[in-house]
GROMACS .gro file of C-alpha atoms in nm:
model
  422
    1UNK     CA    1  11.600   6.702  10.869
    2UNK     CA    2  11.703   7.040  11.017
    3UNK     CA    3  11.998   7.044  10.765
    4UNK     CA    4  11.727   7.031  10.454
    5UNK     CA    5  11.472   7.275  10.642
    6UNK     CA    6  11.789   7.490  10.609
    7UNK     CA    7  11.938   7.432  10.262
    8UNK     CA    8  11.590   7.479  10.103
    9UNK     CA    9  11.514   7.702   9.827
   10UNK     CA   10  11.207   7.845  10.004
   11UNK     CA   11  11.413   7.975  10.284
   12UNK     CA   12  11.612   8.189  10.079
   13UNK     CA   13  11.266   8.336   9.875
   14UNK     CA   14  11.093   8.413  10.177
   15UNK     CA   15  11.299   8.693  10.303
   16UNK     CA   16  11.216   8.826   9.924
   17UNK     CA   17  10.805   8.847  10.032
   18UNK     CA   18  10.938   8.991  10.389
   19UNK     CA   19  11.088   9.244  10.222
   20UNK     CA   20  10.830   9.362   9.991
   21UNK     CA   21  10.575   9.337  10.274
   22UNK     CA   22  10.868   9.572  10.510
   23UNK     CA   23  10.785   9.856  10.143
   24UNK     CA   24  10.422   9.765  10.127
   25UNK     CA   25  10.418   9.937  10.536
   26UNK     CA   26  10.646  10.177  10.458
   27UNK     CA   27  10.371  10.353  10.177
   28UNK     CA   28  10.121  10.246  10.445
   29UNK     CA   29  10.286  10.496  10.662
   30UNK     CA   30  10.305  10.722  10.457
   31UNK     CA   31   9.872  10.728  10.332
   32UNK     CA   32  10.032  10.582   9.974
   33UNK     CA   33   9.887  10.202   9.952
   34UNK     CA   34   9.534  10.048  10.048
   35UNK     CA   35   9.473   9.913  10.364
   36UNK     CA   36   9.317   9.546  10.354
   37UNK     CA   37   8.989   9.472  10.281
   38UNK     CA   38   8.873   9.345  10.649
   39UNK     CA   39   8.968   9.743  10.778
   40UNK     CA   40   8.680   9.878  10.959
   41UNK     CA   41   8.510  10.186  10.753
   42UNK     CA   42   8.563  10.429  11.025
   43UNK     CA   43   8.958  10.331  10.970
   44UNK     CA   44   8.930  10.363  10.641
   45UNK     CA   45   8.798  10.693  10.613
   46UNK     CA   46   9.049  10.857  10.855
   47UNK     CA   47   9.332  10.670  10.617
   48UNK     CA   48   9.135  10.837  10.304
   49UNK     CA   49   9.155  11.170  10.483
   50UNK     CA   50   9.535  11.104  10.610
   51UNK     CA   51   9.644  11.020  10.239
   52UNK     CA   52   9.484  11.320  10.088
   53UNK     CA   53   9.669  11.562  10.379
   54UNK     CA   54  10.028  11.412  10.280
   55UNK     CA   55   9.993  11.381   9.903
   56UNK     CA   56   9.884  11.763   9.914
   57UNK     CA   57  10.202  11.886  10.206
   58UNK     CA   58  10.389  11.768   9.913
   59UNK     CA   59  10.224  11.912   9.635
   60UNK     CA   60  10.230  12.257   9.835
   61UNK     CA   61  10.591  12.244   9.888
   62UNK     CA   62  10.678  12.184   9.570
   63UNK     CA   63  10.444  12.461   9.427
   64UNK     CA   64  10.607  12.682   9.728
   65UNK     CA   65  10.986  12.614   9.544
   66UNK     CA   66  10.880  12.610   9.183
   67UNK     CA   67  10.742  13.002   9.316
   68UNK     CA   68  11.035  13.091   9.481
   69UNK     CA   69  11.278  12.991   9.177
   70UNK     CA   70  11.019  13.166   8.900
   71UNK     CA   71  11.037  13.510   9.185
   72UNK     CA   72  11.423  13.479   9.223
   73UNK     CA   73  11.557  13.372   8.840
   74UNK     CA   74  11.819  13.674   8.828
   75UNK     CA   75  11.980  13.541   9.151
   76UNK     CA   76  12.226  13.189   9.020
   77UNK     CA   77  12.263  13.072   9.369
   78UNK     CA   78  11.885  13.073   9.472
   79UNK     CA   79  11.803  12.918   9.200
   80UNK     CA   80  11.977  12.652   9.178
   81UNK     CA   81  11.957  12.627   9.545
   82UNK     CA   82  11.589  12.571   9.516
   83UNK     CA   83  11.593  12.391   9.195
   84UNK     CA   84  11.815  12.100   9.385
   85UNK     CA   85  11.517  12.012   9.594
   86UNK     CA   86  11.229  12.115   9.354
   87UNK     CA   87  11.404  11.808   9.097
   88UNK     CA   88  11.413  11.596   9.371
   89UNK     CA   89  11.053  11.636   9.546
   90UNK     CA   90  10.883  11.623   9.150
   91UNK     CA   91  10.991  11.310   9.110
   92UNK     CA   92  10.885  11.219   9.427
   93UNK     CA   93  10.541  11.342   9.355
   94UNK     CA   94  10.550  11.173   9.012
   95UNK     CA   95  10.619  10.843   9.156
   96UNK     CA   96  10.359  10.894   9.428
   97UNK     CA   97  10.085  10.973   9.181
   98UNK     CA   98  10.198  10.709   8.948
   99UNK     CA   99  10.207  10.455   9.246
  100UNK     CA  100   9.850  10.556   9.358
  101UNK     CA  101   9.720  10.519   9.011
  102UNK     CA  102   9.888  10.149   8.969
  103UNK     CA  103   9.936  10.000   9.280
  104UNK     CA  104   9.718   9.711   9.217
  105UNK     CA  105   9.909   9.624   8.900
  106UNK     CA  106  10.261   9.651   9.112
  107UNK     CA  107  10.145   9.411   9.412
  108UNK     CA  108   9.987   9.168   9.140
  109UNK     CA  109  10.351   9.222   8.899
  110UNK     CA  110  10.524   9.175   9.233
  111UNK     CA  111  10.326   8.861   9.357
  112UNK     CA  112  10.395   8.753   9.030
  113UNK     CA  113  10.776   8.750   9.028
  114UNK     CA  114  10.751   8.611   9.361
  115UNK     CA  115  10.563   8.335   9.232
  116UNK     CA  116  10.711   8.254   8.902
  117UNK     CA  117  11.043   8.227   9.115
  118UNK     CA  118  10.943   7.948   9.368
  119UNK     CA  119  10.787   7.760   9.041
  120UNK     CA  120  11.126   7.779   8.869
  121UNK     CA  121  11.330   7.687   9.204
  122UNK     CA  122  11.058   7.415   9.239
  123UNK     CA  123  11.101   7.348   8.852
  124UNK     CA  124  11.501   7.360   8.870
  125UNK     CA  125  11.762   7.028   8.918
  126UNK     CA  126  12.062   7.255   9.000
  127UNK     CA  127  12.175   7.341   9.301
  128UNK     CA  128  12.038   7.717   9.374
  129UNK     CA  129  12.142   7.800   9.726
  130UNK     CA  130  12.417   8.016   9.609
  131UNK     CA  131  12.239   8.214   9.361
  132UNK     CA  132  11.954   8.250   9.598
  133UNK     CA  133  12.194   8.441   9.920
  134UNK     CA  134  12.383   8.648   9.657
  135UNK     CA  135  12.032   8.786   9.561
  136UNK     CA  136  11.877   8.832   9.882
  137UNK     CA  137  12.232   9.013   9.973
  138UNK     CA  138  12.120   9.240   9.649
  139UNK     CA  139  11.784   9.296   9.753
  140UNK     CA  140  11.889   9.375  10.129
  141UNK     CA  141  12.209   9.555  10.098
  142UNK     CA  142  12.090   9.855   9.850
  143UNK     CA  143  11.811   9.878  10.065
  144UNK     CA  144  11.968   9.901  10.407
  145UNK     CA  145  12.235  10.144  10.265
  146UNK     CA  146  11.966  10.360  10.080
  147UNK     CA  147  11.769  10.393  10.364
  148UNK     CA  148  12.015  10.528  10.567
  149UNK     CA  149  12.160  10.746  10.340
  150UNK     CA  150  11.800  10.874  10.249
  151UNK     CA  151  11.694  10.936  10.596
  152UNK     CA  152  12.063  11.099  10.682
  153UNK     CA  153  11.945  11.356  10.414
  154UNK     CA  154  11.646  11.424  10.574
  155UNK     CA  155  11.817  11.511  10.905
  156UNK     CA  156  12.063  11.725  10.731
  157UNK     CA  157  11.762  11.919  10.489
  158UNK     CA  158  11.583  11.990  10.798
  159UNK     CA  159  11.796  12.010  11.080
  160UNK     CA  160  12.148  12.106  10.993
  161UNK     CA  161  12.117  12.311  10.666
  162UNK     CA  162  12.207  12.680  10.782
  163UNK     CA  163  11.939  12.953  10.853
  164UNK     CA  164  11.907  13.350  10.895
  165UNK     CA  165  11.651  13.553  11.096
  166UNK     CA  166  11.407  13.281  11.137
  167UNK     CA  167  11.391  13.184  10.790
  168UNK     CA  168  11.310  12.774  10.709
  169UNK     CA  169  11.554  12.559  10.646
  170UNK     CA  170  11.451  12.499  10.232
  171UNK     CA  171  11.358  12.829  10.109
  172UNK     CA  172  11.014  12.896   9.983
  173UNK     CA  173  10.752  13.123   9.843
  174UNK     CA  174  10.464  13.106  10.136
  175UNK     CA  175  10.127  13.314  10.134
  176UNK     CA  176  10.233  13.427  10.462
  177UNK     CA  177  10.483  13.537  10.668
  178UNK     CA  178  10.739  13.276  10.783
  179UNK     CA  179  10.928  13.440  11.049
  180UNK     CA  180  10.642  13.495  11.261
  181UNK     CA  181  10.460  13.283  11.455
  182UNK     CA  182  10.265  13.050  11.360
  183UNK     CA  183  10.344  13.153  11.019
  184UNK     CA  184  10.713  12.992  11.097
  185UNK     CA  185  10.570  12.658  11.271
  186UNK     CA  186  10.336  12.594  10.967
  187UNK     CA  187  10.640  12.647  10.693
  188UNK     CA  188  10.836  12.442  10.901
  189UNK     CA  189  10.573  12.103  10.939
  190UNK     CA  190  10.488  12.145  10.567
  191UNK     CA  191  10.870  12.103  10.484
  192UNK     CA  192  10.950  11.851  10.759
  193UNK     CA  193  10.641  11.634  10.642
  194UNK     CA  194  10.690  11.657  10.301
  195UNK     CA  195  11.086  11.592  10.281
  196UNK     CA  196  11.014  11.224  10.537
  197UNK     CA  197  10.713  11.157  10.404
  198UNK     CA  198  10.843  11.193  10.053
  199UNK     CA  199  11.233  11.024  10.147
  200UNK     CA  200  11.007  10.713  10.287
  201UNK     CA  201  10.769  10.686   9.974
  202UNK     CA  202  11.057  10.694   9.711
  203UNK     CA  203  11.229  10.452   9.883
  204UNK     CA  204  10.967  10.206   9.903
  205UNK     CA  205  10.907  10.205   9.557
  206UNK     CA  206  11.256  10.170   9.476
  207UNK     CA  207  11.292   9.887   9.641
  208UNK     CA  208  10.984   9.702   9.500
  209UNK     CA  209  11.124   9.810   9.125
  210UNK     CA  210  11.489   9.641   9.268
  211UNK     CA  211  11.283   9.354   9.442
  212UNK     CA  212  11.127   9.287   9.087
  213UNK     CA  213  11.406   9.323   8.878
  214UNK     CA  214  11.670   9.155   9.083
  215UNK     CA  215  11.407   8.817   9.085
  216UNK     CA  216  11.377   8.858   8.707
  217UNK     CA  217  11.745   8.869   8.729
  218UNK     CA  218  11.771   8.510   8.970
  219UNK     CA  219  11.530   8.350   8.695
  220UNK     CA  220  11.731   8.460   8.417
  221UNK     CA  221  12.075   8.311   8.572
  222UNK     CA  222  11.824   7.983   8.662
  223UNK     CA  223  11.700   7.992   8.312
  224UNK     CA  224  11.997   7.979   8.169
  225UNK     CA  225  12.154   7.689   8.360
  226UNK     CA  226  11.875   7.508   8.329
  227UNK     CA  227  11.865   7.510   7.968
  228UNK     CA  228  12.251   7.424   7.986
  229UNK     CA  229  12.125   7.079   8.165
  230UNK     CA  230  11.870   6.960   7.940
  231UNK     CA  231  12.142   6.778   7.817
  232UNK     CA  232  12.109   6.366   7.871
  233UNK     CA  233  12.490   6.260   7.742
  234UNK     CA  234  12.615   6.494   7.970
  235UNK     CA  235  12.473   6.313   8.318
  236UNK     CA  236  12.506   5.958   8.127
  237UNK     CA  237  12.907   6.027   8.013
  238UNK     CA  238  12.945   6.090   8.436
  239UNK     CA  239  12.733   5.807   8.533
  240UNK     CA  240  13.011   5.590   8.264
  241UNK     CA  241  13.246   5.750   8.454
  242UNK     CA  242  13.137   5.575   8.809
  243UNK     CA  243  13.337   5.348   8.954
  244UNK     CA  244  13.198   4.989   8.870
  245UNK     CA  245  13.116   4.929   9.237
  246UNK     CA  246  12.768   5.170   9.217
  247UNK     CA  247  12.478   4.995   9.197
  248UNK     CA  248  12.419   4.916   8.799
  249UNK     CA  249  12.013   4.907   8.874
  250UNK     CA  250  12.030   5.267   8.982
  251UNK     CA  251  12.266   5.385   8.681
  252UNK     CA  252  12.022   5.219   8.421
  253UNK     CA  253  11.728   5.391   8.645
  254UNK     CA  254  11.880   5.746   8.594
  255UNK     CA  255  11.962   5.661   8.257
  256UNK     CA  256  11.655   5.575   8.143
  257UNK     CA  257  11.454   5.853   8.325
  258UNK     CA  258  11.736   6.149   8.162
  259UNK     CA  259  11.789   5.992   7.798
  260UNK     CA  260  11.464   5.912   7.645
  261UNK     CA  261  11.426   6.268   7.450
  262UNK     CA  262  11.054   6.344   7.525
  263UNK     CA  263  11.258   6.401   7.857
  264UNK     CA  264  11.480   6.646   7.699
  265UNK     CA  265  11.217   6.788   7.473
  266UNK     CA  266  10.905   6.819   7.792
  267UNK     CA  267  11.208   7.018   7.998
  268UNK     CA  268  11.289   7.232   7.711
  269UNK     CA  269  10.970   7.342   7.630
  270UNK     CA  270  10.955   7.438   8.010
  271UNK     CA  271  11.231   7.696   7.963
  272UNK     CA  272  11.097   7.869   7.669
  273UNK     CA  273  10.747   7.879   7.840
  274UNK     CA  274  10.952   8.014   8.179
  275UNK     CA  275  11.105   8.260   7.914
  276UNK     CA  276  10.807   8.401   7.776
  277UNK     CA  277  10.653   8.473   8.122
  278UNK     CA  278  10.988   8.659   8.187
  279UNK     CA  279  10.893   8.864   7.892
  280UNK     CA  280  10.558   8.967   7.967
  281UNK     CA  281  10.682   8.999   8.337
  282UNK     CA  282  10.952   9.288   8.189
  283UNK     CA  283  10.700   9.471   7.935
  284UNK     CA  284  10.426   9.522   8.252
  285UNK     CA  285  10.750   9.651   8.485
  286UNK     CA  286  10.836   9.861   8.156
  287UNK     CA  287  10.499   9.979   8.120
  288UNK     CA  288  10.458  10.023   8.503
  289UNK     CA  289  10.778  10.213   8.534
  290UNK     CA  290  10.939  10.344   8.212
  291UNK     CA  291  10.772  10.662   8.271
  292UNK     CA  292  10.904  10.709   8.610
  293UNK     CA  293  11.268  10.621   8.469
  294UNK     CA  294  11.227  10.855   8.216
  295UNK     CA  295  11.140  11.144   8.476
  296UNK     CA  296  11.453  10.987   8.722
  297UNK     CA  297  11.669  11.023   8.435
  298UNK     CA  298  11.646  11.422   8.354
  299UNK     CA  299  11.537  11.511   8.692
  300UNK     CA  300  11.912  11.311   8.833
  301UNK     CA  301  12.121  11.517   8.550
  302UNK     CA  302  11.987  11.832   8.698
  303UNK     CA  303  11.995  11.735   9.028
  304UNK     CA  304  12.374  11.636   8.989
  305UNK     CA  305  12.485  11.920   8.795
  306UNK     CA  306  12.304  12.165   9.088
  307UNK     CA  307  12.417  11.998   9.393
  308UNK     CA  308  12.747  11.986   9.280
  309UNK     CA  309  12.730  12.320   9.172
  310UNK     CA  310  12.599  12.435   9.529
  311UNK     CA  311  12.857  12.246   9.707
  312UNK     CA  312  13.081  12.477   9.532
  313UNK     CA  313  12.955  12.782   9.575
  314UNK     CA  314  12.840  12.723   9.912
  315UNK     CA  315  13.195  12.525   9.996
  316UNK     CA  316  13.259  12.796  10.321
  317UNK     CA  317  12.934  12.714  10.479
  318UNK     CA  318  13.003  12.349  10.640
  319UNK     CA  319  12.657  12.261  10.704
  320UNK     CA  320  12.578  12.358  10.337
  321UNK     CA  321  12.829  12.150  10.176
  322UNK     CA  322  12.771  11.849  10.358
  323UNK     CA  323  12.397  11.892  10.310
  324UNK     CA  324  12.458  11.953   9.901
  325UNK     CA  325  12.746  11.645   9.950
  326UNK     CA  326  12.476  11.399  10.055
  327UNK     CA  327  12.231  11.499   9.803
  328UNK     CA  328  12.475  11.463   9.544
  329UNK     CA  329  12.577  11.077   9.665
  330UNK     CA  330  12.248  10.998   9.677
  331UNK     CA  331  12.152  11.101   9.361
  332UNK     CA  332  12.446  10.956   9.186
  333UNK     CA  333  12.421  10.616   9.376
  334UNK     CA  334  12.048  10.580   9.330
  335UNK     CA  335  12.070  10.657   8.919
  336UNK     CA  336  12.416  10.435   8.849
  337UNK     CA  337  12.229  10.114   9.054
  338UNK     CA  338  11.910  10.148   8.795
  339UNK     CA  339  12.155  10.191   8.530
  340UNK     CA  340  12.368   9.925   8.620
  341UNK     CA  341  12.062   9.674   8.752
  342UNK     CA  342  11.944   9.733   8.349
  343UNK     CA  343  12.284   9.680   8.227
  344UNK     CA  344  12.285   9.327   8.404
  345UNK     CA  345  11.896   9.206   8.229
  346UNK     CA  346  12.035   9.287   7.923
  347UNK     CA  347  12.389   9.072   7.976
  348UNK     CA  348  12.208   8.789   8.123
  349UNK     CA  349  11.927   8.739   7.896
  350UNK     CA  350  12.170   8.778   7.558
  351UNK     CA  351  12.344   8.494   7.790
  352UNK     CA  352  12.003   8.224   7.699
  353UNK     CA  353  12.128   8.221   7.335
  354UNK     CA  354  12.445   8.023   7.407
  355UNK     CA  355  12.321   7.876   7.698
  356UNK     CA  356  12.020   7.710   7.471
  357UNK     CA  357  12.311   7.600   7.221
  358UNK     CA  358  12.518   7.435   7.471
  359UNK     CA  359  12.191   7.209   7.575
  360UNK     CA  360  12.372   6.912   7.387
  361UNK     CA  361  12.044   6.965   7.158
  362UNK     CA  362  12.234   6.817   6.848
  363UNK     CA  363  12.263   6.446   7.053
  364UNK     CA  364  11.854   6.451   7.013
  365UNK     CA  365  11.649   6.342   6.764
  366UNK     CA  366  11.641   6.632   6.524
  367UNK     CA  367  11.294   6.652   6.423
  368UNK     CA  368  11.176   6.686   6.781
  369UNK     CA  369  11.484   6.969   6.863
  370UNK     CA  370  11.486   7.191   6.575
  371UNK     CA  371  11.153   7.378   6.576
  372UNK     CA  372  11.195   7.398   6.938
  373UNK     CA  373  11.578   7.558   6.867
  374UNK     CA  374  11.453   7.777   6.641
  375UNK     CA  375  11.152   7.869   6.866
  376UNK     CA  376  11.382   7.965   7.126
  377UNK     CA  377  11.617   8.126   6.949
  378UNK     CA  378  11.444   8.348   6.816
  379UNK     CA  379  11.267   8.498   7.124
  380UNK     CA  380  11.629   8.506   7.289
  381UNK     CA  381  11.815   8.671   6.977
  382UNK     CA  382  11.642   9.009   7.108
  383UNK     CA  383  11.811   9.093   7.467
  384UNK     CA  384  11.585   9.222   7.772
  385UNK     CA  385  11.542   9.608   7.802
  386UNK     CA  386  11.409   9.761   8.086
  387UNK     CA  387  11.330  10.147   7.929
  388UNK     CA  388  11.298  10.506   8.025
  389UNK     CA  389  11.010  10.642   7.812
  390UNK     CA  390  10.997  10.491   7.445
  391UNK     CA  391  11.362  10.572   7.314
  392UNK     CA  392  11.631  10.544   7.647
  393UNK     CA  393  11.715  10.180   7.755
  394UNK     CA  394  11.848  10.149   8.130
  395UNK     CA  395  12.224  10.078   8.084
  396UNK     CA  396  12.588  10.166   8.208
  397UNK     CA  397  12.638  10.355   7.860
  398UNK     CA  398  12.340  10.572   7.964
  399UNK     CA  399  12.446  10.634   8.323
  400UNK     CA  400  12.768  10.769   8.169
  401UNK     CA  401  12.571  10.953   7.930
  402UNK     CA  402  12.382  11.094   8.216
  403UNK     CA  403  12.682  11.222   8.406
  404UNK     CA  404  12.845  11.358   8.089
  405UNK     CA  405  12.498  11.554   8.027
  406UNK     CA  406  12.495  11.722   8.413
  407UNK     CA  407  12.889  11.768   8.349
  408UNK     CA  408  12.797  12.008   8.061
  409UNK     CA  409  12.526  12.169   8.283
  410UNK     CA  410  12.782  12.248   8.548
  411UNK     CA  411  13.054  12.373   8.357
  412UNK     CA  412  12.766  12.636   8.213
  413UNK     CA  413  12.644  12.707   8.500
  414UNK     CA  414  12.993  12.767   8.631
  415UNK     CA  415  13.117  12.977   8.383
  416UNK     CA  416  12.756  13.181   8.411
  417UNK     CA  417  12.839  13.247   8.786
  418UNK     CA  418  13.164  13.341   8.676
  419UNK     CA  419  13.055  13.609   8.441
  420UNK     CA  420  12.849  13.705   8.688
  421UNK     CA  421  13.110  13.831   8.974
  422UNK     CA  422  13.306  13.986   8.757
   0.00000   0.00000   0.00000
């Protein structure tokens, strides 16, 4: 009994919700997600107030760069100084206003995955336990790893990056004086809150857009084996293959229950309904999301191509370069696992097309197979995309593309500063 409690499906989903519930606290903290419906008013008035205070820290901090980069443009180094950490807190901000605008529609998209995946385990005659710990490991592993990375970039932003004469640790355009006090204490919260508060959000909702795609992912590799075993010679040519000693009453049982093709036909028309909700399951994340991967995408080439460009210029001053080194690994990291996450939805779900032809569909009686052959193939002809805007598709060719793009940016830059000092 224990050994089935252990080996079941739902063990290995669970950890899935408990994950997504671990995000769902983490915006909490952070005054970006709803608090339930049961909350007293009192509580959810302060919570109102407390959400308002931290989307705005950020939204002055950012203003406070974007100032100090438009007051400093004839000086390389500032700029680029400042625009390293003015790309990186807008697209915090636009996936903080883009999460408080849809966060209904990604807990309901996310229940749904959830969902749809315990209905296919539930639905599935192949053994799953594998599948199921190597994507829990891909949930929890990114997750783990960018958390610590993200929150080691905090702690070298605000505590280790190098400072003169009082002045903060991120440079920025304030209304008043910052080397004074309070002046100085009030620069310094604003940055402090902003840079945890916006590390914490953007990891949270990376993680649910992982959660979500590495499930779609799981039902995709399901999908396709189960389509694989709608076949009933396959199971009967083993069972012929029994030694004569099994019971003959339970072969013919089997038998009959796996070869009479309204068998085959009810299962396959259970895949290419599971199919189609893995469709409209990817056009809401796309809708959801593309935007956000669209503003990832050209705010990570400039972030690249001006971290690494800092860590350069700034390779004398230790704290500096390891501050710039971090920034760059985490922007690199974050971008090629989207990219490479995208890459793998459109391998696996190109993968249905062969996987629906080697369903042993031709052994079947053809006027019950072929419409439902044709049915299928033609929604899996056209591969799974998950998109950045309208025209970029999430893919290793466009990571590469990416990093060939900030490349360019660099070397300009480079040659600019070059020019420059001489």
């Amino acid at each position: 009994m224990c050994a089935q409690v252990k080996d079941s499906p739902y063990v290995w989903i669970n950890p899935h919700y408990e994950l997504r519930i671990l995000c769902i606290n983490m915006l909490k903290w952070v005054g970006l997600w709803t608090l339930k419906s049961n909350t007293s008013s009192f509580l959810k008035c302060i919570y109102f107030i407390y959400n308002k205070i931290a989307v705005s820290a950020m939204i002055i901090f950012a203003v406070t760069l974007f100032t100090d980069i438009c007051m400093m443009l004839d000086d390389l180094s500032i700029v680029t100084d400042d625009g390293c950490v003015f790309a990186g807190m807008f697209v915090v901000l636009f996936n903080v206003i883009n999460c408080q605008c849809t966060r209904d529609k990604i807990a309901r998209l996310s229940d749904e995955t959830l969902n749809s995946c315990e209905e296919l385990c539930q639905f599935s005659e192949v053994n799953l336990m594998e599948k199921l710990r190597y994507y829990l490991w891909r949930d929890k592993l990114p997750f783990y790893s960018f958390c610590s990375l993200g929150y080691l970039l905090v702690i070298a932003l605000i505590f280790f990056a190098s400072t003169e004469d009082g002045s903060l640790p991120i440079r920025a355009r304030y209304p008043f004086d910052i080397r004074t006090s309070p002046g100085h204490e009030i620069g310094f919260v604003i940055e402090a809150f902003s840079i945890f508060f916006g590390v914490t959000a953007i990891l949270a909702i990376d993680t649910i857009i992982v959660s979500i795609c590495n499930l779609i992912l799981l039902q995709l590799e399901i999908l396709s084996m189960n389509f694989q075993h709608c076949s009933t010679v396959e199971i009967g040519s083993i069972i012929d293959k029994d030694n004569d000693n099994i019971n003959k009453k339970k072969k013919s049982i089997i038998m009959n229950k796996r070869q009479q093709p309204d068998q085959f036909e009810k299962f396959f028309k259970q895949c290419i309904q599971h199919h189609q909700r893995l469709l409209n399951m990817i056009n809401d994340l796309n809708d959801l999301f593309s935007s956000s991967m669209l503003v990832q995408m050209f705010s990570s080439t400039s972030m690249i191509c001006l971290t690494g460009f800092q860590a350069i210029v700034v390779a004398g001053q230790d704290s500096n370069f390891w501050k710039y080194s971090i920034y760059l690994g985490a922007a690199i990291s974050q971008l090629l696992y989207i990219c490479w996450i995208g890459n793998e939805v459109i391998t696996h779900s190109s993968s249905l097309v062969d996987a629906q032809w080697l369903s042993q569909w031709h052994n079947q009686p053809l006027d019950r197979t072929a419409n439902l052959l044709i049915i299928s193939s033609m929604f899996s002809q056209k591969p799974l995309k998950l998109k950045a805007g309208k025209f970029y598709i999430l893919s290793l060719e466009t990571f590469i593309n990416i990093m060939k793009g900030s490349y360019s940016f660099f070397a300009l830059l480079n040659t600019m500063h070059l020019e420059d000092h001489e």
